[in-house]
Amino acid sequence: MKIILTKDSLGNYLLIFFSTILYVLSFPKVSWSFLAWVAFFPLFKALDNKPARKRFRLGYLAGILSSLGIFYWVTHAMHYYGGLDSITSFSILFLMVLYLAIYFGVFAWLWGLFPPQGLFSLIWVPSIWVGLEFLRSHLLTGFPWELLGHSQYNFLPVIQLSEFTGVYGISFLIILVNQSLFRVFGCDRAFQGWSRKWKETALTLSLLTFALIFGFWSLSNQKQKDQQAPTLNVAVIQGNIDQSLKWNPVFQEETIRIYQDLTLKILTKAPELVVWPETAAPFYFLNENHLTPLLFQLAQETRAHLLFGSPAVAYRQGKIQFYNRAYLLSSKGRLSYYDKVHLVPFGEYVPLRRLLPFVGKMVQAIGDFSPGPGSYGLSHPKGKIGVLICFETIFPELSRAFKQEGCRILVNMTNDAWYGRTSAPYQHLSMLTFRAVENRVWIARAANTGFSAFIDSSGRIVKEVPLFQRGAIYANIPLRGEKTFYTRYGDISVVFCGIIFLVGIIFWVSKRKGGKGHERRNYSS
């Protein structure tokens, strides 16, 4: 990407830099969510009156800077725990950033196909963004980590809309507000009268007002529904096991002792379900003669169901396969399990291993996992439990599948020790709040080093154990069985955005073929 510094281009680059600063700060750790509502204003100002190629280059630059600001922690996980050298770790991050930046570049290019006037182009711009987010969430196994709407996890009234639209509806609203602000304060006033600008902005204000009114009403309504539902007393244990010791065979017995002690201490709360983190039992549970009986004994002592993570090995399809598994052990010794479906690329399996052999070191400690057969709930006497292992939380279709099956509680077990004290543990927790709102279900989260937490049906983080501390929390969780609009119909709002996008493209192509220039100045050239 060739960069030529002139007075005009320097101003554009400063606008891009300012825009990405606002964008990154709206996400965790900082979590200044209000900044997202103005973060795109400088970007739009830089893109204004630019030809198509220039728009793409500026958008691509914004995507690179934004992705570096949000995903910098990838190098930490790869270097300190994956065993890769610094150069290789950063190279992989940079390749990832170059890929993610494409979505920004395409958005910037499409942004200028229509001049900033008229109601259609007003809703067309956020529809583009939503479509690109959806594409990013599904292309190449999908990576919907920190979509724009996720920045609002702590703005509870506005995220209640996710019950109908998922996180994409929040992203749509944010881009809509940014676009409206740009039209009112950023465009050439001679291009469009103030009366017309305010008429278009009225649509944005109406939608935002509706979202907030619904949000405040919903917060009160969900609280009443929670009070009317049957409950399950759940305890969550955070062992805070150092990642450098976690897979050391010498430390396995000490690990189980730590979790055992924390579990026994919380028995005064009479838990009916005790949750340990992902791979809390760092051995092959069904193949271990020494430590396996300790867990059966603990479940019997607690008189509760024990839900814990442990790797598993099986001989299937003519070869040995490894699984990242969650076991549910009853006090009577009955055992059921769920195998993780959506594995972490370069963390639990290596795609294109023959082409990227150096990345294989990242999974040497825990093996190269195979995906489970599908999403299915685990049975508890009080209702089904849907288990999300690690970053399965960022894929809303998995949570929907559990709720559609009849699960009344979701459990996330994870090990975020890989990320240290970077932004990643904060980001991971923040995205989980949307799964609660989308399906109106409580979520219990057990994380090795944090954050372990309880999230209510409104997306509120009710309790949590701080990062890198050992502890246990409990909550009397409402078990709600109703299915929301989003649970039933999923991302139908994205279909609406897709239709708007296609109509816009057809209209733009027809105008170009007809030789009728409809764009202001350089808007598509």
Short mmCIF file of C-alpha atoms in Angstrom, two decimals:
data_model
loop_
_atom_site.label_atom_id
_atom_site.label_comp_id
_atom_site.label_asym_id
_atom_site.label_seq_id
_atom_site.Cartn_x
_atom_site.Cartn_y
_atom_site.Cartn_z
CA MET A 1 0.00 0.00 0.00
CA LYS A 2 1.72 3.16 -1.25
CA ILE A 3 1.50 6.16 1.07
CA ILE A 4 2.28 9.63 -0.28
CA LEU A 5 2.43 12.41 2.31
CA THR A 6 0.90 15.69 1.20
CA LYS A 7 -0.91 18.25 3.31
CA ASP A 8 -4.25 16.76 2.29
CA SER A 9 -3.19 13.14 2.75
CA LEU A 10 -1.61 13.89 6.13
CA GLY A 11 -4.96 15.25 7.27
CA ASN A 12 -6.67 12.08 6.08
CA TYR A 13 -4.19 9.87 7.92
CA LEU A 14 -4.70 11.87 11.11
CA LEU A 15 -8.46 11.40 10.76
CA ILE A 16 -7.95 7.65 10.25
CA PHE A 17 -5.68 7.45 13.29
CA PHE A 18 -8.18 9.38 15.43
CA SER A 19 -11.02 7.16 14.24
CA THR A 20 -9.16 3.96 15.12
CA ILE A 21 -8.24 5.31 18.56
CA LEU A 22 -11.92 5.94 19.30
CA TYR A 23 -12.84 2.53 17.88
CA VAL A 24 -10.29 0.57 19.93
CA LEU A 25 -11.03 2.42 23.18
CA SER A 26 -14.72 1.54 22.90
CA PHE A 27 -13.83 -2.14 23.46
CA PRO A 28 -12.45 -3.84 26.61
CA LYS A 29 -10.24 -3.38 28.57
CA VAL A 30 -11.03 0.34 28.41
CA SER A 31 -14.70 -0.24 27.53
CA TRP A 32 -15.59 3.38 26.79
CA SER A 33 -18.56 2.13 24.80
CA PHE A 34 -19.93 5.61 24.09
CA LEU A 35 -16.97 6.29 21.79
CA ALA A 36 -18.25 3.76 19.26
CA TRP A 37 -21.17 6.07 18.48
CA VAL A 38 -18.77 8.70 17.06
CA ALA A 39 -15.76 6.56 16.12
CA PHE A 40 -16.63 6.41 12.41
CA PHE A 41 -17.20 10.15 12.01
CA PRO A 42 -13.48 10.90 11.38
CA LEU A 43 -13.27 7.92 9.02
CA PHE A 44 -16.25 9.14 7.00
CA LYS A 45 -14.71 12.60 6.88
CA ALA A 46 -11.49 11.13 5.48
CA LEU A 47 -13.42 9.10 2.90
CA ASP A 48 -15.60 11.99 1.79
CA ASN A 49 -15.11 13.01 -1.85
CA LYS A 50 -12.43 10.36 -2.45
CA PRO A 51 -12.27 8.01 -5.46
CA ALA A 52 -12.92 4.31 -4.94
CA ARG A 53 -9.29 3.15 -4.77
CA LYS A 54 -8.40 5.89 -2.32
CA ARG A 55 -11.35 4.97 -0.13
CA PHE A 56 -10.30 1.33 -0.07
CA ARG A 57 -6.71 2.24 0.87
CA LEU A 58 -7.84 4.53 3.68
CA GLY A 59 -10.32 1.94 4.94
CA TYR A 60 -7.71 -0.80 4.75
CA LEU A 61 -5.32 1.32 6.80
CA ALA A 62 -8.05 1.91 9.38
CA GLY A 63 -8.66 -1.84 9.49
CA ILE A 64 -4.99 -2.59 10.08
CA LEU A 65 -4.68 -0.10 12.93
CA SER A 66 -7.98 -1.15 14.53
CA SER A 67 -7.19 -4.86 14.34
CA LEU A 68 -3.73 -4.34 15.81
CA GLY A 69 -5.27 -2.40 18.69
CA ILE A 70 -7.81 -5.10 19.48
CA PHE A 71 -5.93 -8.32 18.67
CA TYR A 72 -2.40 -7.45 19.85
CA TRP A 73 -2.73 -10.16 22.50
CA VAL A 74 -2.39 -12.90 19.85
CA THR A 75 1.40 -12.51 19.94
CA HIS A 76 1.37 -12.91 23.74
CA ALA A 77 -0.46 -16.24 23.57
CA MET A 78 1.68 -17.58 20.73
CA HIS A 79 5.01 -16.48 22.17
CA TYR A 80 4.67 -17.14 25.90
CA TYR A 81 2.48 -20.23 25.77
CA GLY A 82 2.59 -21.43 22.18
CA GLY A 83 6.37 -21.71 22.13
CA LEU A 84 6.86 -19.60 19.00
CA ASP A 85 9.59 -17.00 18.72
CA SER A 86 8.69 -13.31 18.71
CA ILE A 87 9.18 -12.82 14.97
CA THR A 88 6.98 -15.77 14.04
CA SER A 89 4.32 -14.74 16.58
CA PHE A 90 4.14 -11.21 15.23
CA SER A 91 4.16 -12.45 11.64
CA ILE A 92 1.09 -14.59 12.29
CA LEU A 93 -0.64 -11.65 13.98
CA PHE A 94 0.18 -9.40 11.05
CA LEU A 95 -1.21 -11.91 8.53
CA MET A 96 -4.37 -12.10 10.60
CA VAL A 97 -4.60 -8.30 10.72
CA LEU A 98 -4.08 -8.00 6.96
CA TYR A 99 -7.00 -10.38 6.44
CA LEU A 100 -9.36 -8.64 8.89
CA ALA A 101 -8.51 -5.24 7.44
CA ILE A 102 -9.99 -6.31 4.10
CA TYR A 103 -13.47 -5.95 5.60
CA PHE A 104 -12.74 -2.35 6.58
CA GLY A 105 -11.36 -1.65 3.12
CA VAL A 106 -14.39 -3.09 1.33
CA PHE A 107 -16.72 -1.15 3.62
CA ALA A 108 -14.89 2.09 2.87
CA TRP A 109 -15.06 1.41 -0.86
CA LEU A 110 -18.79 0.62 -0.80
CA TRP A 111 -19.51 3.57 1.50
CA GLY A 112 -18.99 6.00 -1.37
CA LEU A 113 -21.11 4.31 -4.03
CA PHE A 114 -24.02 6.56 -3.09
CA PRO A 115 -23.88 10.23 -2.08
CA PRO A 116 -24.75 10.88 1.58
CA GLN A 117 -28.36 11.91 1.01
CA GLY A 118 -31.71 10.16 1.04
CA LEU A 119 -33.23 7.59 3.35
CA PHE A 120 -32.14 4.61 1.28
CA SER A 121 -28.44 5.44 1.39
CA LEU A 122 -28.82 6.19 5.10
CA ILE A 123 -29.82 2.59 5.86
CA TRP A 124 -27.67 1.14 3.07
CA VAL A 125 -24.42 2.07 4.83
CA PRO A 126 -25.13 0.15 8.09
CA SER A 127 -26.47 -2.72 6.00
CA ILE A 128 -23.07 -2.96 4.30
CA TRP A 129 -21.33 -3.10 7.67
CA VAL A 130 -23.66 -5.80 9.01
CA GLY A 131 -23.24 -7.88 5.87
CA LEU A 132 -19.46 -7.73 6.15
CA GLU A 133 -19.58 -8.63 9.85
CA PHE A 134 -21.75 -11.62 9.02
CA LEU A 135 -19.32 -12.67 6.30
CA ARG A 136 -16.39 -12.38 8.70
CA SER A 137 -18.33 -14.46 11.23
CA HIS A 138 -18.68 -17.40 8.84
CA LEU A 139 -15.91 -17.25 6.25
CA LEU A 140 -12.83 -19.48 6.85
CA THR A 141 -14.39 -21.13 9.96
CA GLY A 142 -15.57 -17.69 11.14
CA PHE A 143 -14.13 -15.19 13.58
CA PRO A 144 -16.87 -12.99 15.12
CA TRP A 145 -14.57 -11.78 17.90
CA GLU A 146 -15.37 -8.20 18.97
CA LEU A 147 -17.86 -7.19 16.34
CA LEU A 148 -18.84 -3.54 16.60
CA GLY A 149 -22.00 -4.24 18.59
CA HIS A 150 -20.01 -6.11 21.25
CA SER A 151 -18.55 -2.79 22.37
CA GLN A 152 -21.92 -1.99 23.98
CA TYR A 153 -21.94 -4.94 26.40
CA ASN A 154 -21.98 -2.55 29.37
CA PHE A 155 -24.73 -0.34 27.87
CA LEU A 156 -27.52 -2.65 29.03
CA PRO A 157 -30.58 -0.76 27.69
CA VAL A 158 -29.37 -0.74 24.09
CA ILE A 159 -28.24 -4.38 23.93
CA GLN A 160 -31.71 -5.65 24.89
CA LEU A 161 -32.51 -5.33 21.19
CA SER A 162 -30.32 -8.42 20.71
CA GLU A 163 -33.32 -10.51 21.72
CA PHE A 164 -34.57 -9.85 18.18
CA THR A 165 -31.52 -8.96 16.08
CA GLY A 166 -28.52 -10.48 17.81
CA VAL A 167 -25.36 -8.41 18.02
CA TYR A 168 -25.76 -7.37 14.38
CA GLY A 169 -28.70 -5.13 15.24
CA ILE A 170 -26.52 -3.18 17.66
CA SER A 171 -23.80 -2.83 15.03
CA PHE A 172 -26.43 -1.55 12.58
CA LEU A 173 -27.62 1.08 15.04
CA ILE A 174 -24.09 2.31 15.81
CA ILE A 175 -23.18 2.76 12.13
CA LEU A 176 -26.55 4.43 11.52
CA VAL A 177 -25.84 7.00 14.23
CA ASN A 178 -22.33 7.62 12.93
CA GLN A 179 -23.64 8.09 9.39
CA SER A 180 -26.33 10.50 10.57
CA LEU A 181 -23.84 12.56 12.55
CA PHE A 182 -21.62 12.78 9.50
CA ARG A 183 -24.51 13.91 7.31
CA VAL A 184 -25.45 16.67 9.73
CA PHE A 185 -22.02 17.90 10.80
CA GLY A 186 -19.52 16.51 8.28
CA CYS A 187 -21.02 17.03 4.82
CA ASP A 188 -20.82 20.12 2.64
CA ARG A 189 -23.86 22.17 3.66
CA ALA A 190 -24.29 23.43 0.11
CA PHE A 191 -24.86 19.89 -1.05
CA GLN A 192 -27.99 19.32 0.95
CA GLY A 193 -30.29 21.62 2.90
CA TRP A 194 -30.55 21.51 6.67
CA SER A 195 -34.24 20.65 6.54
CA ARG A 196 -33.54 17.51 4.52
CA LYS A 197 -30.67 16.53 6.80
CA TRP A 198 -32.84 16.75 9.89
CA LYS A 199 -35.66 14.80 8.25
CA GLU A 200 -33.26 11.94 7.58
CA THR A 201 -31.75 12.22 11.05
CA ALA A 202 -35.24 11.93 12.52
CA LEU A 203 -35.29 8.30 11.39
CA THR A 204 -32.09 7.62 13.30
CA LEU A 205 -33.35 9.40 16.40
CA SER A 206 -36.62 7.47 16.25
CA LEU A 207 -34.88 4.09 16.00
CA LEU A 208 -32.44 4.95 18.78
CA THR A 209 -35.24 6.21 21.02
CA PHE A 210 -37.27 3.07 20.40
CA ALA A 211 -34.26 0.88 21.23
CA LEU A 212 -33.68 2.72 24.51
CA ILE A 213 -37.34 2.73 25.56
CA PHE A 214 -37.61 -0.97 24.80
CA GLY A 215 -34.33 -1.57 26.61
CA PHE A 216 -35.36 0.09 29.86
CA TRP A 217 -38.74 -1.65 29.78
CA SER A 218 -37.10 -4.98 29.04
CA LEU A 219 -34.67 -4.70 31.95
CA SER A 220 -37.61 -4.45 34.33
CA ASN A 221 -39.63 -7.13 32.55
CA GLN A 222 -36.78 -9.66 32.52
CA LYS A 223 -36.25 -9.20 36.24
CA GLN A 224 -39.89 -10.12 36.87
CA LYS A 225 -39.64 -13.20 34.65
CA ASP A 226 -36.49 -14.32 36.48
CA GLN A 227 -38.31 -14.10 39.80
CA GLN A 228 -41.12 -16.33 38.53
CA ALA A 229 -38.87 -19.11 37.18
CA PRO A 230 -37.71 -22.24 39.07
CA THR A 231 -34.09 -22.05 40.18
CA LEU A 232 -30.88 -24.07 40.32
CA ASN A 233 -28.19 -23.36 42.92
CA VAL A 234 -24.88 -23.23 41.04
CA ALA A 235 -21.31 -22.86 42.30
CA VAL A 236 -18.42 -21.85 40.03
CA ILE A 237 -14.81 -22.63 40.95
CA GLN A 238 -11.76 -20.69 39.74
CA GLY A 239 -8.55 -22.59 40.51
CA ASN A 240 -6.10 -20.04 39.06
CA ILE A 241 -3.66 -22.71 37.88
CA ASP A 242 -0.58 -21.25 36.22
CA GLN A 243 -0.50 -22.18 32.54
CA SER A 244 3.16 -23.17 32.76
CA LEU A 245 2.23 -25.80 35.40
CA LYS A 246 -1.17 -26.84 34.13
CA TRP A 247 -0.01 -29.67 31.87
CA ASN A 248 2.90 -30.77 34.06
CA PRO A 249 2.14 -34.39 35.13
CA VAL A 250 3.84 -33.77 38.47
CA PHE A 251 1.33 -31.00 39.26
CA GLN A 252 -1.85 -32.91 38.30
CA GLU A 253 -2.66 -34.16 41.77
CA GLU A 254 -2.08 -30.71 43.29
CA THR A 255 -4.43 -29.22 40.69
CA ILE A 256 -7.23 -31.59 41.67
CA ARG A 257 -6.58 -30.89 45.35
CA ILE A 258 -6.96 -27.13 44.76
CA TYR A 259 -10.31 -27.59 43.04
CA GLN A 260 -11.40 -30.11 45.64
CA ASP A 261 -10.66 -27.74 48.54
CA LEU A 262 -12.47 -24.82 46.88
CA THR A 263 -15.47 -27.04 46.17
CA LEU A 264 -15.70 -28.34 49.73
CA LYS A 265 -15.52 -24.81 51.14
CA ILE A 266 -18.61 -23.73 49.23
CA LEU A 267 -20.73 -26.72 50.29
CA THR A 268 -22.39 -24.51 52.92
CA LYS A 269 -24.31 -22.92 50.03
CA ALA A 270 -25.77 -26.34 49.11
CA PRO A 271 -24.96 -26.21 45.40
CA GLU A 272 -26.86 -28.50 43.07
CA LEU A 273 -24.33 -27.99 40.29
CA VAL A 274 -20.59 -27.31 40.70
CA VAL A 275 -18.73 -26.04 37.65
CA TRP A 276 -14.98 -26.25 37.08
CA PRO A 277 -13.18 -24.67 34.11
CA GLU A 278 -12.09 -26.09 30.78
CA THR A 279 -9.54 -28.93 31.25
CA ALA A 280 -9.61 -28.38 35.01
CA ALA A 281 -8.76 -32.09 35.23
CA PRO A 282 -5.55 -32.02 33.14
CA PHE A 283 -5.45 -35.71 32.34
CA TYR A 284 -7.46 -38.24 30.36
CA PHE A 285 -10.30 -38.73 32.82
CA LEU A 286 -11.58 -42.04 31.49
CA ASN A 287 -8.06 -43.44 31.12
CA GLU A 288 -6.59 -42.35 34.46
CA ASN A 289 -6.51 -44.94 37.25
CA HIS A 290 -5.05 -42.71 39.96
CA LEU A 291 -6.98 -39.43 39.92
CA THR A 292 -10.29 -40.41 38.34
CA PRO A 293 -11.73 -42.01 41.54
CA LEU A 294 -11.10 -38.76 43.43
CA LEU A 295 -13.62 -36.95 41.26
CA PHE A 296 -16.25 -39.67 41.68
CA GLN A 297 -15.70 -39.46 45.43
CA LEU A 298 -15.99 -35.66 45.41
CA ALA A 299 -19.29 -35.76 43.51
CA GLN A 300 -20.62 -38.22 46.08
CA GLU A 301 -19.47 -36.03 48.99
CA THR A 302 -21.00 -32.85 47.61
CA ARG A 303 -24.28 -34.55 46.63
CA ALA A 304 -24.18 -32.28 43.60
CA HIS A 305 -23.57 -32.71 39.92
CA LEU A 306 -19.96 -31.90 39.04
CA LEU A 307 -19.32 -30.34 35.63
CA PHE A 308 -15.65 -30.18 34.67
CA GLY A 309 -13.37 -30.11 31.65
CA SER A 310 -10.87 -32.80 30.72
CA PRO A 311 -9.25 -33.99 27.49
CA ALA A 312 -10.45 -37.28 26.04
CA VAL A 313 -9.01 -39.82 23.63
CA ALA A 314 -10.85 -42.35 21.48
CA TYR A 315 -10.09 -44.69 18.61
CA ARG A 316 -12.48 -43.78 15.81
CA GLN A 317 -12.48 -44.03 12.04
CA GLY A 318 -9.31 -46.08 12.13
CA LYS A 319 -7.22 -43.55 14.05
CA ILE A 320 -6.69 -42.06 17.49
CA GLN A 321 -8.67 -38.85 18.03
CA PHE A 322 -8.48 -36.32 20.84
CA TYR A 323 -11.38 -34.25 22.17
CA ASN A 324 -11.79 -31.19 24.37
CA ARG A 325 -14.52 -32.57 26.60
CA ALA A 326 -16.90 -31.46 29.34
CA TYR A 327 -18.00 -34.19 31.77
CA LEU A 328 -21.13 -34.05 33.91
CA LEU A 329 -20.77 -36.40 36.89
CA SER A 330 -23.74 -36.98 39.21
CA SER A 331 -23.47 -37.78 42.90
CA LYS A 332 -24.64 -41.29 42.04
CA GLY A 333 -21.80 -41.81 39.59
CA ARG A 334 -23.74 -41.31 36.35
CA LEU A 335 -21.57 -39.76 33.65
CA SER A 336 -22.40 -37.83 30.48
CA TYR A 337 -20.25 -35.60 28.31
CA TYR A 338 -20.09 -33.01 25.55
CA ASP A 339 -17.22 -32.68 23.07
CA LYS A 340 -16.27 -29.23 21.85
CA VAL A 341 -17.61 -28.60 18.34
CA HIS A 342 -15.94 -25.38 17.22
CA LEU A 343 -12.19 -25.71 17.74
CA VAL A 344 -9.68 -22.87 17.91
CA PRO A 345 -7.56 -22.66 14.75
CA PHE A 346 -3.83 -22.79 15.59
CA GLY A 347 -4.74 -23.47 19.22
CA GLU A 348 -6.54 -26.82 19.16
CA TYR A 349 -5.92 -27.83 15.59
CA VAL A 350 -3.67 -26.64 12.80
CA PRO A 351 -5.40 -26.00 9.47
CA LEU A 352 -3.12 -26.58 6.49
CA ARG A 353 -0.60 -28.26 8.78
CA ARG A 354 1.57 -29.34 5.85
CA LEU A 355 1.87 -25.74 4.69
CA LEU A 356 2.39 -24.33 8.20
CA PRO A 357 4.43 -26.96 10.08
CA PHE A 358 6.01 -24.42 12.46
CA VAL A 359 2.62 -23.73 14.09
CA GLY A 360 2.38 -27.35 15.18
CA LYS A 361 4.37 -26.48 18.30
CA MET A 362 1.34 -24.61 19.59
CA VAL A 363 -0.64 -27.80 20.15
CA GLN A 364 2.12 -30.17 21.24
CA ALA A 365 1.20 -29.79 24.90
CA ILE A 366 -2.47 -30.73 24.50
CA GLY A 367 -2.68 -32.60 21.22
CA ASP A 368 -4.42 -31.92 17.96
CA PHE A 369 -8.14 -32.09 18.74
CA SER A 370 -11.06 -33.31 16.66
CA PRO A 371 -14.48 -31.62 16.75
CA GLY A 372 -17.37 -33.28 18.53
CA PRO A 373 -20.44 -34.64 16.70
CA GLY A 374 -22.71 -31.67 17.49
CA SER A 375 -24.35 -29.48 20.12
CA TYR A 376 -26.45 -31.33 22.67
CA GLY A 377 -27.42 -30.56 26.24
CA LEU A 378 -26.38 -32.47 29.34
CA SER A 379 -29.18 -33.70 31.60
CA HIS A 380 -29.61 -32.45 35.16
CA PRO A 381 -32.66 -33.36 37.28
CA LYS A 382 -33.79 -29.73 37.12
CA GLY A 383 -33.23 -29.20 33.41
CA LYS A 384 -30.83 -29.47 30.51
CA ILE A 385 -27.46 -27.70 30.55
CA GLY A 386 -25.85 -26.30 27.42
CA VAL A 387 -22.05 -26.23 27.60
CA LEU A 388 -19.92 -23.80 25.61
CA ILE A 389 -16.22 -24.60 25.77
CA CYS A 390 -13.75 -21.74 25.41
CA PHE A 391 -14.43 -19.48 22.43
CA GLU A 392 -17.58 -21.35 21.38
CA THR A 393 -19.21 -18.44 23.20
CA ILE A 394 -18.55 -16.09 20.29
CA PHE A 395 -20.67 -18.17 17.89
CA PRO A 396 -24.33 -17.34 18.60
CA GLU A 397 -25.64 -20.27 16.57
CA LEU A 398 -24.24 -22.71 19.16
CA SER A 399 -26.06 -21.02 22.05
CA ARG A 400 -29.24 -20.91 19.96
CA ALA A 401 -28.96 -24.64 19.25
CA PHE A 402 -28.75 -25.41 22.96
CA LYS A 403 -31.76 -23.21 23.78
CA GLN A 404 -33.77 -24.68 20.90
CA GLU A 405 -33.06 -28.13 22.30
CA GLY A 406 -34.57 -27.08 25.62
CA CYS A 407 -31.53 -26.14 27.70
CA ARG A 408 -32.47 -23.81 30.55
CA ILE A 409 -28.99 -22.72 31.55
CA LEU A 410 -25.78 -22.15 29.62
CA VAL A 411 -22.37 -22.89 31.08
CA ASN A 412 -19.13 -21.56 29.66
CA MET A 413 -15.97 -23.31 30.78
CA THR A 414 -12.75 -21.77 29.53
CA ASN A 415 -9.04 -21.34 30.13
CA ASP A 416 -7.98 -17.78 29.32
CA ALA A 417 -4.62 -18.09 31.06
CA TRP A 418 -3.05 -18.05 27.59
CA TYR A 419 -3.73 -14.34 27.30
CA GLY A 420 -2.17 -13.15 30.54
CA ARG A 421 -3.32 -9.69 31.65
CA THR A 422 -3.99 -8.47 28.12
CA SER A 423 -7.39 -7.30 26.86
CA ALA A 424 -8.40 -10.79 25.70
CA PRO A 425 -9.96 -12.09 28.96
CA TYR A 426 -12.01 -8.89 29.23
CA GLN A 427 -13.09 -9.13 25.60
CA HIS A 428 -14.02 -12.80 25.92
CA LEU A 429 -16.29 -12.14 28.91
CA SER A 430 -17.94 -9.12 27.29
CA MET A 431 -19.11 -11.05 24.22
CA LEU A 432 -20.73 -13.72 26.39
CA THR A 433 -23.27 -11.20 27.70
CA PHE A 434 -24.93 -11.16 24.27
CA ARG A 435 -25.62 -14.90 24.37
CA ALA A 436 -27.61 -14.30 27.57
CA VAL A 437 -29.73 -11.53 26.06
CA GLU A 438 -30.27 -13.24 22.70
CA ASN A 439 -31.74 -16.33 24.37
CA ARG A 440 -32.92 -14.84 27.69
CA VAL A 441 -30.94 -17.36 29.67
CA TRP A 442 -28.61 -17.16 32.65
CA ILE A 443 -24.98 -18.15 32.11
CA ALA A 444 -22.48 -19.58 34.58
CA ARG A 445 -18.87 -19.10 33.55
CA ALA A 446 -15.90 -20.99 35.00
CA ALA A 447 -12.48 -19.74 33.86
CA ASN A 448 -9.15 -21.14 35.02
CA THR A 449 -7.57 -17.77 35.80
CA GLY A 450 -10.65 -15.56 35.32
CA PHE A 451 -12.99 -14.09 34.77
CA SER A 452 -15.40 -16.60 36.31
CA ALA A 453 -18.84 -15.03 36.48
CA PHE A 454 -22.61 -15.24 36.50
CA ILE A 455 -24.53 -13.36 33.80
CA ASP A 456 -28.27 -12.79 34.07
CA SER A 457 -30.84 -12.88 31.27
CA SER A 458 -30.39 -9.14 30.64
CA GLY A 459 -26.65 -9.46 30.03
CA ARG A 460 -25.72 -8.06 33.43
CA ILE A 461 -22.56 -9.49 35.02
CA VAL A 462 -23.99 -10.29 38.45
CA LYS A 463 -20.92 -11.78 40.16
CA GLU A 464 -17.35 -12.44 39.12
CA VAL A 465 -14.01 -13.66 40.43
CA PRO A 466 -11.18 -11.21 39.60
CA LEU A 467 -8.47 -12.09 37.13
CA PHE A 468 -5.66 -14.33 38.42
CA GLN A 469 -7.25 -14.94 41.80
CA ARG A 470 -8.39 -18.20 43.33
CA GLY A 471 -11.98 -18.33 44.50
CA ALA A 472 -15.54 -19.59 44.26
CA ILE A 473 -18.89 -17.89 43.68
CA TYR A 474 -22.46 -19.14 43.73
CA ALA A 475 -25.87 -18.01 42.54
CA ASN A 476 -29.44 -19.23 42.57
CA ILE A 477 -30.02 -19.26 38.82
CA PRO A 478 -33.51 -18.95 37.27
CA LEU A 479 -34.22 -21.70 34.75
CA ARG A 480 -36.21 -20.13 31.94
CA GLY A 481 -37.56 -22.20 29.10
CA GLU A 482 -39.15 -19.70 26.71
CA LYS A 483 -37.64 -19.18 23.28
CA THR A 484 -36.96 -15.65 22.09
CA PHE A 485 -37.44 -14.32 18.57
CA TYR A 486 -33.69 -14.65 18.03
CA THR A 487 -33.66 -18.20 19.40
CA ARG A 488 -36.36 -19.19 16.92
CA TYR A 489 -35.28 -17.28 13.82
CA GLY A 490 -31.63 -16.41 14.33
CA ASP A 491 -30.00 -13.78 12.14
CA ILE A 492 -33.03 -12.95 10.02
CA SER A 493 -32.15 -9.26 10.46
CA VAL A 494 -29.02 -9.95 8.41
CA VAL A 495 -31.26 -11.15 5.57
CA PHE A 496 -33.01 -7.77 5.70
CA CYS A 497 -29.64 -6.03 5.46
CA GLY A 498 -28.63 -8.32 2.61
CA ILE A 499 -31.73 -7.39 0.63
CA ILE A 500 -31.02 -3.68 1.11
CA PHE A 501 -27.43 -4.22 0.02
CA LEU A 502 -28.42 -6.12 -3.13
CA VAL A 503 -31.04 -3.53 -4.08
CA GLY A 504 -28.39 -0.83 -3.73
CA ILE A 505 -25.89 -2.71 -5.88
CA ILE A 506 -28.49 -3.39 -8.58
CA PHE A 507 -29.50 0.26 -8.60
CA TRP A 508 -25.86 1.41 -8.76
CA VAL A 509 -25.00 -0.99 -11.60
CA SER A 510 -28.08 -0.01 -13.59
CA LYS A 511 -27.21 3.67 -13.26
CA ARG A 512 -23.67 3.07 -14.46
CA LYS A 513 -24.85 1.03 -17.44
CA GLY A 514 -27.36 3.72 -18.26
CA GLY A 515 -24.63 6.33 -18.20
CA LYS A 516 -26.47 8.43 -15.67
CA GLY A 517 -24.04 9.80 -13.13
CA HIS A 518 -25.84 9.88 -9.83
CA GLU A 519 -22.91 10.30 -7.51
CA ARG A 520 -21.65 13.51 -6.07
CA ARG A 521 -18.20 14.44 -7.31
CA ASN A 522 -15.87 11.40 -7.07
CA TYR A 523 -18.11 9.05 -5.13
CA SER A 524 -17.57 5.88 -7.15
CA SER A 525 -14.65 6.60 -9.43
#
